[in-house]
Coordinates of C-alpha atoms in Angstrom, one line a residue:
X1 CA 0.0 0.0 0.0
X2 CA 2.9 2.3 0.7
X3 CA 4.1 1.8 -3.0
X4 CA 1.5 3.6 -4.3
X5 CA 1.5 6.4 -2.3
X6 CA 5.5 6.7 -2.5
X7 CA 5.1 6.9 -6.1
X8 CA 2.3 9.5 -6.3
X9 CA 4.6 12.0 -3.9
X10 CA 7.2 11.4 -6.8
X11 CA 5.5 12.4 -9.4
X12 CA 4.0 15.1 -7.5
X13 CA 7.5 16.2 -6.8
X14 CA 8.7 16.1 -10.5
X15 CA 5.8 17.9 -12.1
X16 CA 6.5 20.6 -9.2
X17 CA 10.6 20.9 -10.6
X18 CA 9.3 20.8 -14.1
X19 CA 6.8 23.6 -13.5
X20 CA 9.3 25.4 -11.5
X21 CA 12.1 25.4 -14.0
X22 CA 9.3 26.8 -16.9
X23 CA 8.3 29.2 -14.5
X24 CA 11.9 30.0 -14.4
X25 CA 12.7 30.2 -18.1
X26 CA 8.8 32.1 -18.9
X27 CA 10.3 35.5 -16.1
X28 CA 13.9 35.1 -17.5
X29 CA 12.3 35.3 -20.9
X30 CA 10.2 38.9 -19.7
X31 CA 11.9 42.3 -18.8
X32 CA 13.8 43.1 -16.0
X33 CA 10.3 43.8 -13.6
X34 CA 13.2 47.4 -12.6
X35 CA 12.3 48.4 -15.6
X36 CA 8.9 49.3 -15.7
X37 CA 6.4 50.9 -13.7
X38 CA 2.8 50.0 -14.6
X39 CA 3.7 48.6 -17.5
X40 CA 5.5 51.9 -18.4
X41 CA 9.0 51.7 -19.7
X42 CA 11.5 53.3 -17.4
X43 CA 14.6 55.2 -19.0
X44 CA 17.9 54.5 -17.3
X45 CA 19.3 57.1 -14.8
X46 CA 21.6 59.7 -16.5
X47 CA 23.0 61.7 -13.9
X48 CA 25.9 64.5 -13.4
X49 CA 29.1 65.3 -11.6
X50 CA 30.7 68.5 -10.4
X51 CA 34.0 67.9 -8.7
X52 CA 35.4 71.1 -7.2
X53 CA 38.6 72.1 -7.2
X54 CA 40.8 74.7 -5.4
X55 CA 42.0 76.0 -2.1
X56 CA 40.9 76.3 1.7
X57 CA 37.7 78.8 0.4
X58 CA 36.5 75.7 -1.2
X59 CA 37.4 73.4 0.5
X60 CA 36.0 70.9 3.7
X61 CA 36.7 73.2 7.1
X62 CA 36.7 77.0 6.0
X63 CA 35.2 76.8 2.4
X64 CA 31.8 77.1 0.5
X65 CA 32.6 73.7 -1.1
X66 CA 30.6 71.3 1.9
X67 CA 27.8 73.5 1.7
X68 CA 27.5 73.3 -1.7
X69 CA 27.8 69.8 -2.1
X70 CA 25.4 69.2 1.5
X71 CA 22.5 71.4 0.5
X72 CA 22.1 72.6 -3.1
X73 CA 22.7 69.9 -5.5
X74 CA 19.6 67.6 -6.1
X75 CA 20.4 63.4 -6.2
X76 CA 20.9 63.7 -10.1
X77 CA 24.0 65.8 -9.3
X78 CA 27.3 63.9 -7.8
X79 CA 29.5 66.4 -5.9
X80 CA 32.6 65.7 -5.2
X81 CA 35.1 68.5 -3.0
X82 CA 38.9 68.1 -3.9
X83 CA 39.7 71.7 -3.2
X84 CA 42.9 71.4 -0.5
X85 CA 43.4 74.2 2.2
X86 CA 46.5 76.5 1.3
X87 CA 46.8 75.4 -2.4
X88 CA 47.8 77.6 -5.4
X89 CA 47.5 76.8 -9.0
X90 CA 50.8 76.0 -8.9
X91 CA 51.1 73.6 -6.3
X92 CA 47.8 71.8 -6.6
X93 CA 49.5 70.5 -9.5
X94 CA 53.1 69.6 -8.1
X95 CA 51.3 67.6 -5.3
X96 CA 49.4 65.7 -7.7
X97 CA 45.8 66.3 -7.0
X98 CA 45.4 67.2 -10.4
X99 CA 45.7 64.1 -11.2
X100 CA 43.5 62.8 -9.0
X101 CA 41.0 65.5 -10.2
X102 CA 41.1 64.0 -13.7
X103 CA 41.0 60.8 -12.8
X104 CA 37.6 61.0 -11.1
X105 CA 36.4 62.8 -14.7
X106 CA 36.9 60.0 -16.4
X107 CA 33.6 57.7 -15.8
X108 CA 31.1 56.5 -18.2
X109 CA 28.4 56.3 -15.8
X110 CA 27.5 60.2 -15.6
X111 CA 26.1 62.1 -18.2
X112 CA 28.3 64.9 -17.8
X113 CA 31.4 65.9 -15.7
X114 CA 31.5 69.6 -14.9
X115 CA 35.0 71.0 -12.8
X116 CA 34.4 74.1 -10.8
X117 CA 37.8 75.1 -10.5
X118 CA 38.6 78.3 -8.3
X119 CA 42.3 79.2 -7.1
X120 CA 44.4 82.9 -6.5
X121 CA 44.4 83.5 -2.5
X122 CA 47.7 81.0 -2.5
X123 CA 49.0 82.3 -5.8
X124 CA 50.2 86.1 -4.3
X125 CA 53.6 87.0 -3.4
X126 CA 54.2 86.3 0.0
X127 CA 53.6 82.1 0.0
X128 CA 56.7 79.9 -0.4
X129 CA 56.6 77.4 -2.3
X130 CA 53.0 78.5 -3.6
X131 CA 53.1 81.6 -5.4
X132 CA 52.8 82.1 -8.8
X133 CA 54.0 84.5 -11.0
X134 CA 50.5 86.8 -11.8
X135 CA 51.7 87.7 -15.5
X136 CA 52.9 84.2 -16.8
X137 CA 52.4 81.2 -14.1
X138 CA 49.0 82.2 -12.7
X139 CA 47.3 82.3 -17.0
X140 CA 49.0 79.4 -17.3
X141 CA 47.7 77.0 -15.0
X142 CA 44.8 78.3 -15.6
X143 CA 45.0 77.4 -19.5
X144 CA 46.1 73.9 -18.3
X145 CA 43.3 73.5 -16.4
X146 CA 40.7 74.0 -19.1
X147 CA 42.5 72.1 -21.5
X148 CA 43.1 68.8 -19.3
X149 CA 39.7 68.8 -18.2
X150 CA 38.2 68.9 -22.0
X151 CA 40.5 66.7 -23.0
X152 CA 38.6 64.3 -20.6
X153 CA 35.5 65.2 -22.1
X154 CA 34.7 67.4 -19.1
X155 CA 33.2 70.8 -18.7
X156 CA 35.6 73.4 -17.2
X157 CA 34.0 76.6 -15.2
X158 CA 36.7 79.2 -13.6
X159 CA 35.6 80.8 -10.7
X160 CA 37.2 84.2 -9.4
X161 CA 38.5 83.9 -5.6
X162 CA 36.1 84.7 -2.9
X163 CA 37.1 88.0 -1.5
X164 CA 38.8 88.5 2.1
X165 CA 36.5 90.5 4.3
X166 CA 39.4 93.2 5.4
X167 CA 38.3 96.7 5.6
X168 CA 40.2 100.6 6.2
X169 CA 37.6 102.8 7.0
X170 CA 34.4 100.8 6.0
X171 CA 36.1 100.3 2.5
X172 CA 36.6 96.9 1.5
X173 CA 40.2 95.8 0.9
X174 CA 39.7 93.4 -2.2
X175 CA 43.6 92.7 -2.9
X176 CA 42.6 90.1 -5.2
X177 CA 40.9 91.6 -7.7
X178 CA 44.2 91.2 -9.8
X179 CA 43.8 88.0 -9.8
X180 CA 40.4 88.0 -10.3
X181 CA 40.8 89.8 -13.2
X182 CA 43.1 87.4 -14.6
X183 CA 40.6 84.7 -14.8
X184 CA 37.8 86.8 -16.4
X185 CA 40.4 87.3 -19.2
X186 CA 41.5 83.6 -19.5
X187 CA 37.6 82.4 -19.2
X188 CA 37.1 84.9 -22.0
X189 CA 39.9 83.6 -24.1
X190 CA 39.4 80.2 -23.9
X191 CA 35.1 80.2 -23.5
X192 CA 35.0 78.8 -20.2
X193 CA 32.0 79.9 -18.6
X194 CA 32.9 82.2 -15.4
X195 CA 31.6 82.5 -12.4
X196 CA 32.6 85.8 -10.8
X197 CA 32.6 85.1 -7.4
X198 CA 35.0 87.6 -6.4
X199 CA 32.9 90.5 -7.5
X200 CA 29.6 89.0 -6.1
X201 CA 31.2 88.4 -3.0
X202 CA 32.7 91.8 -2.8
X203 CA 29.5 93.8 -3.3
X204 CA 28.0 91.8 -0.3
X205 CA 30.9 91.9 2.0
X206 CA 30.8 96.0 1.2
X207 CA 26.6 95.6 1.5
X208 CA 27.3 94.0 5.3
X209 CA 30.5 96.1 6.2
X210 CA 33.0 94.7 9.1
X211 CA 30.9 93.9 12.0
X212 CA 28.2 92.1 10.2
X213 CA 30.5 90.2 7.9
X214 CA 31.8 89.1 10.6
X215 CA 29.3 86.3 11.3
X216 CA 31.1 84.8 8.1
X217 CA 34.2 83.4 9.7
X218 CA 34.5 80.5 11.6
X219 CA 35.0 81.6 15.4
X220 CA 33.8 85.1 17.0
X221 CA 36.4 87.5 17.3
X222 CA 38.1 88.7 20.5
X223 CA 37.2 91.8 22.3
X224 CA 40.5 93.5 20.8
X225 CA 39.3 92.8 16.5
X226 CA 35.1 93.0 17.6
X227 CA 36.4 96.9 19.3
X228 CA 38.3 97.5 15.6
X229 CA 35.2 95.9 13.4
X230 CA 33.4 98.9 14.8
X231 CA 35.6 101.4 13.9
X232 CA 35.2 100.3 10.2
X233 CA 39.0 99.4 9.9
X234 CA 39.9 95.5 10.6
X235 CA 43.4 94.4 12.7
X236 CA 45.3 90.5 12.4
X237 CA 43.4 88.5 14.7
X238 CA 44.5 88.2 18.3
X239 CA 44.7 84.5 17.8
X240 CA 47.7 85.2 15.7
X241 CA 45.7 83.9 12.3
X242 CA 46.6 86.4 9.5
X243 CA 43.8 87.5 7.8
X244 CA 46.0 85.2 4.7
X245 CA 44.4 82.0 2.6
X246 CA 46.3 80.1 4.3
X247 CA 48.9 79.8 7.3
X248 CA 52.3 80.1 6.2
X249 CA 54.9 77.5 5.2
X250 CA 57.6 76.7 7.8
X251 CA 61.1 77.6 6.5
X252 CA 61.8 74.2 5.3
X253 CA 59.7 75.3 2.8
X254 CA 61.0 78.5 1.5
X255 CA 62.5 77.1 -1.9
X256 CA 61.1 76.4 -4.9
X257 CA 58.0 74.4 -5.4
X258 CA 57.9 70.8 -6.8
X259 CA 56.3 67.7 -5.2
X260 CA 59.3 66.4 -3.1
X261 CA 59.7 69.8 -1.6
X262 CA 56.0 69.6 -0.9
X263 CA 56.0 66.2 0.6
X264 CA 59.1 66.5 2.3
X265 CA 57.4 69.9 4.1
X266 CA 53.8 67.8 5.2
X267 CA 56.0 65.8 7.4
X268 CA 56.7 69.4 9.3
X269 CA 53.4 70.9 9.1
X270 CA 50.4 70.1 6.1
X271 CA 49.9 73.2 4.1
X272 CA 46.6 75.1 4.9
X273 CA 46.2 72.7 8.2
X274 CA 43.0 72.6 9.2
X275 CA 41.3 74.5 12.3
X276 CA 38.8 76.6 13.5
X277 CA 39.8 80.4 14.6
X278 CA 38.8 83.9 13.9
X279 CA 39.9 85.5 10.7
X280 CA 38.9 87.2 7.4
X281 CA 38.8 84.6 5.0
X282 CA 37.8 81.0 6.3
X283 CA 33.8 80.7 6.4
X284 CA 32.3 79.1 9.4
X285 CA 28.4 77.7 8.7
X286 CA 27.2 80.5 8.2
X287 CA 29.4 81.9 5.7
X288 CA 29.3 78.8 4.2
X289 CA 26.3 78.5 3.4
X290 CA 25.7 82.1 2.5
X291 CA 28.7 82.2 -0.2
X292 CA 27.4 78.7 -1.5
X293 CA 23.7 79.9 -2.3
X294 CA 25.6 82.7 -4.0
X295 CA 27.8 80.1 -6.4
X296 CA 24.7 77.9 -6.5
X297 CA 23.3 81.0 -8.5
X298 CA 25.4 82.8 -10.3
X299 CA 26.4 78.9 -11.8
X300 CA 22.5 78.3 -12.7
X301 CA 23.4 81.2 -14.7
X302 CA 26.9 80.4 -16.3
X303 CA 25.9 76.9 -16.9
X304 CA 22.0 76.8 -17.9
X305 CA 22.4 72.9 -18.6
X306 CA 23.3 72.5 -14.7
X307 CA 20.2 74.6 -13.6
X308 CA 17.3 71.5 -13.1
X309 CA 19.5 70.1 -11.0
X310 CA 20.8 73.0 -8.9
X311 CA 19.0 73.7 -5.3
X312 CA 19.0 77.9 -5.1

Protein backbone atom coordinates (compact mmCIF):
# COMPACT_ATOMS: atom_id res chain seq x y z
CA UNK A 1 0.00 0.00 0.00
CA UNK A 2 2.92 2.25 0.75
CA UNK A 3 4.06 1.82 -3.01
CA UNK A 4 1.47 3.61 -4.33
CA UNK A 5 1.54 6.41 -2.33
CA UNK A 6 5.51 6.70 -2.49
CA UNK A 7 5.13 6.91 -6.11
CA UNK A 8 2.34 9.54 -6.29
CA UNK A 9 4.58 11.98 -3.95
CA UNK A 10 7.22 11.42 -6.82
CA UNK A 11 5.51 12.35 -9.38
CA UNK A 12 4.02 15.09 -7.53
CA UNK A 13 7.52 16.20 -6.76
CA UNK A 14 8.71 16.11 -10.46
CA UNK A 15 5.84 17.93 -12.05
CA UNK A 16 6.49 20.65 -9.22
CA UNK A 17 10.62 20.91 -10.62
CA UNK A 18 9.29 20.80 -14.12
CA UNK A 19 6.76 23.63 -13.51
CA UNK A 20 9.30 25.42 -11.49
CA UNK A 21 12.05 25.42 -13.96
CA UNK A 22 9.30 26.76 -16.89
CA UNK A 23 8.28 29.23 -14.51
CA UNK A 24 11.87 30.00 -14.40
CA UNK A 25 12.74 30.20 -18.10
CA UNK A 26 8.82 32.06 -18.87
CA UNK A 27 10.32 35.51 -16.14
CA UNK A 28 13.94 35.11 -17.51
CA UNK A 29 12.29 35.32 -20.89
CA UNK A 30 10.16 38.93 -19.73
CA UNK A 31 11.88 42.28 -18.77
CA UNK A 32 13.85 43.07 -16.04
CA UNK A 33 10.32 43.85 -13.62
CA UNK A 34 13.15 47.39 -12.58
CA UNK A 35 12.33 48.37 -15.56
CA UNK A 36 8.88 49.30 -15.72
CA UNK A 37 6.44 50.93 -13.73
CA UNK A 38 2.85 50.02 -14.56
CA UNK A 39 3.66 48.60 -17.47
CA UNK A 40 5.47 51.92 -18.42
CA UNK A 41 9.02 51.65 -19.67
CA UNK A 42 11.53 53.35 -17.36
CA UNK A 43 14.63 55.16 -19.02
CA UNK A 44 17.94 54.55 -17.28
CA UNK A 45 19.31 57.05 -14.78
CA UNK A 46 21.57 59.75 -16.54
CA UNK A 47 23.05 61.70 -13.92
CA UNK A 48 25.93 64.46 -13.40
CA UNK A 49 29.10 65.28 -11.61
CA UNK A 50 30.73 68.54 -10.39
CA UNK A 51 33.96 67.86 -8.74
CA UNK A 52 35.43 71.05 -7.22
CA UNK A 53 38.59 72.06 -7.16
CA UNK A 54 40.81 74.67 -5.41
CA UNK A 55 42.03 76.03 -2.12
CA UNK A 56 40.87 76.33 1.66
CA UNK A 57 37.73 78.79 0.39
CA UNK A 58 36.52 75.65 -1.18
CA UNK A 59 37.42 73.40 0.52
CA UNK A 60 35.97 70.94 3.69
CA UNK A 61 36.66 73.18 7.06
CA UNK A 62 36.72 76.98 6.00
CA UNK A 63 35.18 76.82 2.43
CA UNK A 64 31.78 77.14 0.48
CA UNK A 65 32.57 73.67 -1.10
CA UNK A 66 30.57 71.35 1.93
CA UNK A 67 27.81 73.47 1.74
CA UNK A 68 27.47 73.30 -1.66
CA UNK A 69 27.83 69.78 -2.06
CA UNK A 70 25.40 69.18 1.48
CA UNK A 71 22.45 71.44 0.46
CA UNK A 72 22.08 72.57 -3.12
CA UNK A 73 22.66 69.88 -5.53
CA UNK A 74 19.57 67.61 -6.09
CA UNK A 75 20.42 63.41 -6.18
CA UNK A 76 20.90 63.70 -10.06
CA UNK A 77 24.02 65.76 -9.34
CA UNK A 78 27.31 63.90 -7.83
CA UNK A 79 29.54 66.44 -5.95
CA UNK A 80 32.59 65.70 -5.24
CA UNK A 81 35.14 68.53 -3.03
CA UNK A 82 38.91 68.05 -3.95
CA UNK A 83 39.74 71.65 -3.24
CA UNK A 84 42.89 71.43 -0.49
CA UNK A 85 43.45 74.19 2.22
CA UNK A 86 46.51 76.51 1.32
CA UNK A 87 46.83 75.39 -2.40
CA UNK A 88 47.76 77.56 -5.39
CA UNK A 89 47.48 76.75 -8.96
CA UNK A 90 50.80 75.97 -8.91
CA UNK A 91 51.14 73.58 -6.34
CA UNK A 92 47.82 71.79 -6.60
CA UNK A 93 49.53 70.46 -9.49
CA UNK A 94 53.13 69.62 -8.13
CA UNK A 95 51.34 67.63 -5.30
CA UNK A 96 49.39 65.68 -7.72
CA UNK A 97 45.76 66.30 -6.99
CA UNK A 98 45.38 67.15 -10.45
CA UNK A 99 45.69 64.10 -11.21
CA UNK A 100 43.54 62.80 -8.96
CA UNK A 101 41.01 65.54 -10.20
CA UNK A 102 41.09 64.04 -13.74
CA UNK A 103 40.97 60.77 -12.79
CA UNK A 104 37.62 61.04 -11.06
CA UNK A 105 36.43 62.80 -14.70
CA UNK A 106 36.85 60.02 -16.42
CA UNK A 107 33.61 57.69 -15.85
CA UNK A 108 31.11 56.47 -18.24
CA UNK A 109 28.45 56.29 -15.82
CA UNK A 110 27.55 60.19 -15.65
CA UNK A 111 26.07 62.13 -18.24
CA UNK A 112 28.35 64.88 -17.79
CA UNK A 113 31.39 65.95 -15.73
CA UNK A 114 31.55 69.61 -14.95
CA UNK A 115 35.01 70.98 -12.82
CA UNK A 116 34.39 74.07 -10.84
CA UNK A 117 37.83 75.11 -10.47
CA UNK A 118 38.59 78.27 -8.29
CA UNK A 119 42.33 79.23 -7.11
CA UNK A 120 44.38 82.88 -6.46
CA UNK A 121 44.38 83.48 -2.52
CA UNK A 122 47.73 81.03 -2.54
CA UNK A 123 49.01 82.29 -5.82
CA UNK A 124 50.23 86.13 -4.33
CA UNK A 125 53.56 86.99 -3.44
CA UNK A 126 54.25 86.25 0.00
CA UNK A 127 53.56 82.11 0.00
CA UNK A 128 56.74 79.87 -0.40
CA UNK A 129 56.62 77.44 -2.30
CA UNK A 130 53.04 78.49 -3.63
CA UNK A 131 53.14 81.62 -5.41
CA UNK A 132 52.82 82.07 -8.77
CA UNK A 133 54.03 84.52 -11.01
CA UNK A 134 50.50 86.81 -11.81
CA UNK A 135 51.67 87.71 -15.52
CA UNK A 136 52.93 84.25 -16.79
CA UNK A 137 52.37 81.24 -14.10
CA UNK A 138 49.00 82.16 -12.74
CA UNK A 139 47.26 82.34 -17.01
CA UNK A 140 49.04 79.38 -17.34
CA UNK A 141 47.72 76.96 -14.95
CA UNK A 142 44.78 78.27 -15.59
CA UNK A 143 44.96 77.43 -19.54
CA UNK A 144 46.09 73.86 -18.32
CA UNK A 145 43.30 73.45 -16.42
CA UNK A 146 40.75 74.00 -19.12
CA UNK A 147 42.49 72.10 -21.54
CA UNK A 148 43.13 68.77 -19.28
CA UNK A 149 39.72 68.80 -18.21
CA UNK A 150 38.17 68.87 -21.97
CA UNK A 151 40.47 66.73 -22.99
CA UNK A 152 38.58 64.34 -20.60
CA UNK A 153 35.48 65.24 -22.13
CA UNK A 154 34.65 67.41 -19.08
CA UNK A 155 33.16 70.82 -18.71
CA UNK A 156 35.59 73.36 -17.22
CA UNK A 157 33.99 76.63 -15.20
CA UNK A 158 36.65 79.18 -13.60
CA UNK A 159 35.59 80.80 -10.66
CA UNK A 160 37.21 84.15 -9.37
CA UNK A 161 38.47 83.87 -5.57
CA UNK A 162 36.10 84.70 -2.90
CA UNK A 163 37.12 88.03 -1.53
CA UNK A 164 38.84 88.52 2.08
CA UNK A 165 36.51 90.51 4.26
CA UNK A 166 39.39 93.17 5.40
CA UNK A 167 38.25 96.75 5.62
CA UNK A 168 40.23 100.59 6.22
CA UNK A 169 37.65 102.81 7.01
CA UNK A 170 34.40 100.80 5.96
CA UNK A 171 36.07 100.33 2.48
CA UNK A 172 36.58 96.87 1.52
CA UNK A 173 40.24 95.81 0.85
CA UNK A 174 39.71 93.35 -2.21
CA UNK A 175 43.57 92.66 -2.87
CA UNK A 176 42.57 90.05 -5.18
CA UNK A 177 40.91 91.57 -7.74
CA UNK A 178 44.18 91.18 -9.75
CA UNK A 179 43.77 88.00 -9.83
CA UNK A 180 40.35 87.98 -10.32
CA UNK A 181 40.76 89.79 -13.25
CA UNK A 182 43.06 87.45 -14.56
CA UNK A 183 40.58 84.71 -14.76
CA UNK A 184 37.80 86.80 -16.45
CA UNK A 185 40.44 87.32 -19.17
CA UNK A 186 41.52 83.60 -19.50
CA UNK A 187 37.61 82.37 -19.21
CA UNK A 188 37.10 84.91 -22.04
CA UNK A 189 39.89 83.65 -24.11
CA UNK A 190 39.42 80.22 -23.86
CA UNK A 191 35.09 80.18 -23.48
CA UNK A 192 35.00 78.76 -20.23
CA UNK A 193 31.99 79.88 -18.55
CA UNK A 194 32.87 82.19 -15.41
CA UNK A 195 31.58 82.47 -12.35
CA UNK A 196 32.56 85.82 -10.85
CA UNK A 197 32.64 85.11 -7.36
CA UNK A 198 34.97 87.64 -6.41
CA UNK A 199 32.95 90.49 -7.50
CA UNK A 200 29.58 89.01 -6.14
CA UNK A 201 31.25 88.36 -3.05
CA UNK A 202 32.69 91.77 -2.82
CA UNK A 203 29.54 93.79 -3.27
CA UNK A 204 28.02 91.77 -0.34
CA UNK A 205 30.92 91.88 2.03
CA UNK A 206 30.80 96.04 1.15
CA UNK A 207 26.57 95.61 1.54
CA UNK A 208 27.33 93.96 5.34
CA UNK A 209 30.53 96.05 6.21
CA UNK A 210 33.03 94.70 9.12
CA UNK A 211 30.89 93.94 11.96
CA UNK A 212 28.24 92.08 10.19
CA UNK A 213 30.49 90.25 7.88
CA UNK A 214 31.81 89.10 10.63
CA UNK A 215 29.27 86.31 11.25
CA UNK A 216 31.06 84.83 8.15
CA UNK A 217 34.17 83.41 9.72
CA UNK A 218 34.46 80.55 11.61
CA UNK A 219 34.96 81.56 15.35
CA UNK A 220 33.83 85.10 17.01
CA UNK A 221 36.41 87.45 17.30
CA UNK A 222 38.15 88.68 20.53
CA UNK A 223 37.23 91.80 22.29
CA UNK A 224 40.51 93.51 20.81
CA UNK A 225 39.26 92.75 16.54
CA UNK A 226 35.08 93.00 17.59
CA UNK A 227 36.38 96.93 19.27
CA UNK A 228 38.25 97.46 15.60
CA UNK A 229 35.16 95.87 13.40
CA UNK A 230 33.38 98.92 14.84
CA UNK A 231 35.61 101.40 13.90
CA UNK A 232 35.23 100.28 10.24
CA UNK A 233 39.02 99.35 9.93
CA UNK A 234 39.95 95.49 10.64
CA UNK A 235 43.39 94.37 12.73
CA UNK A 236 45.31 90.49 12.37
CA UNK A 237 43.36 88.45 14.73
CA UNK A 238 44.47 88.18 18.34
CA UNK A 239 44.71 84.48 17.82
CA UNK A 240 47.72 85.16 15.72
CA UNK A 241 45.75 83.95 12.26
CA UNK A 242 46.58 86.45 9.53
CA UNK A 243 43.80 87.47 7.80
CA UNK A 244 45.96 85.20 4.65
CA UNK A 245 44.39 82.02 2.64
CA UNK A 246 46.34 80.08 4.27
CA UNK A 247 48.86 79.81 7.29
CA UNK A 248 52.33 80.09 6.16
CA UNK A 249 54.95 77.47 5.23
CA UNK A 250 57.57 76.75 7.83
CA UNK A 251 61.12 77.59 6.54
CA UNK A 252 61.76 74.24 5.30
CA UNK A 253 59.74 75.31 2.77
CA UNK A 254 60.96 78.48 1.48
CA UNK A 255 62.54 77.09 -1.91
CA UNK A 256 61.11 76.43 -4.94
CA UNK A 257 58.00 74.43 -5.38
CA UNK A 258 57.92 70.85 -6.84
CA UNK A 259 56.32 67.69 -5.19
CA UNK A 260 59.28 66.38 -3.09
CA UNK A 261 59.68 69.78 -1.58
CA UNK A 262 55.95 69.55 -0.91
CA UNK A 263 55.99 66.17 0.64
CA UNK A 264 59.06 66.46 2.31
CA UNK A 265 57.36 69.90 4.06
CA UNK A 266 53.78 67.83 5.25
CA UNK A 267 56.00 65.84 7.35
CA UNK A 268 56.71 69.44 9.29
CA UNK A 269 53.44 70.95 9.15
CA UNK A 270 50.42 70.08 6.08
CA UNK A 271 49.86 73.15 4.06
CA UNK A 272 46.57 75.07 4.87
CA UNK A 273 46.16 72.70 8.21
CA UNK A 274 42.99 72.64 9.21
CA UNK A 275 41.32 74.48 12.27
CA UNK A 276 38.82 76.55 13.51
CA UNK A 277 39.79 80.42 14.55
CA UNK A 278 38.77 83.86 13.92
CA UNK A 279 39.88 85.51 10.69
CA UNK A 280 38.87 87.16 7.40
CA UNK A 281 38.76 84.62 4.99
CA UNK A 282 37.85 81.05 6.27
CA UNK A 283 33.82 80.73 6.42
CA UNK A 284 32.34 79.05 9.41
CA UNK A 285 28.43 77.71 8.72
CA UNK A 286 27.19 80.47 8.17
CA UNK A 287 29.38 81.87 5.72
CA UNK A 288 29.25 78.85 4.22
CA UNK A 289 26.26 78.48 3.38
CA UNK A 290 25.75 82.08 2.51
CA UNK A 291 28.75 82.15 -0.24
CA UNK A 292 27.36 78.67 -1.48
CA UNK A 293 23.69 79.95 -2.31
CA UNK A 294 25.63 82.69 -3.97
CA UNK A 295 27.82 80.08 -6.37
CA UNK A 296 24.66 77.93 -6.47
CA UNK A 297 23.30 81.04 -8.51
CA UNK A 298 25.41 82.76 -10.29
CA UNK A 299 26.45 78.93 -11.83
CA UNK A 300 22.54 78.34 -12.65
CA UNK A 301 23.39 81.18 -14.74
CA UNK A 302 26.86 80.35 -16.29
CA UNK A 303 25.88 76.92 -16.93
CA UNK A 304 22.01 76.82 -17.86
CA UNK A 305 22.40 72.88 -18.58
CA UNK A 306 23.33 72.53 -14.74
CA UNK A 307 20.20 74.60 -13.62
CA UNK A 308 17.33 71.52 -13.10
CA UNK A 309 19.51 70.11 -10.96
CA UNK A 310 20.78 72.96 -8.87
CA UNK A 311 19.04 73.69 -5.30
CA UNK A 312 18.96 77.94 -5.13
Amino acid sequence: MRKPVVAAALALIAGAAISGSAMAQSAAAQPVAASTVAGTPMQPIRASKIILVGDSTTAVVGGWGPSFCAYHVTSFLTCVNLARGGRSSGSYFAEGSWDIALAEMQSDAYAQVYVLIQFGHNDQPGKPGRSTDLATEFPANLRRYVAETRARGAIPVLLTPLTRRQFIDGQLQNDLEPWAETIRKVAVETGTPLVDLNAASSAAVQALGPMMSAQFAQAAPSPEVAAALLTGTTIASSTGVAPTASPAAPPAAQSAPGAATLQNNAAVEPLGQARVSFDYTHLGTVGADFFARMVTEHLAEAVPALRRNLIP
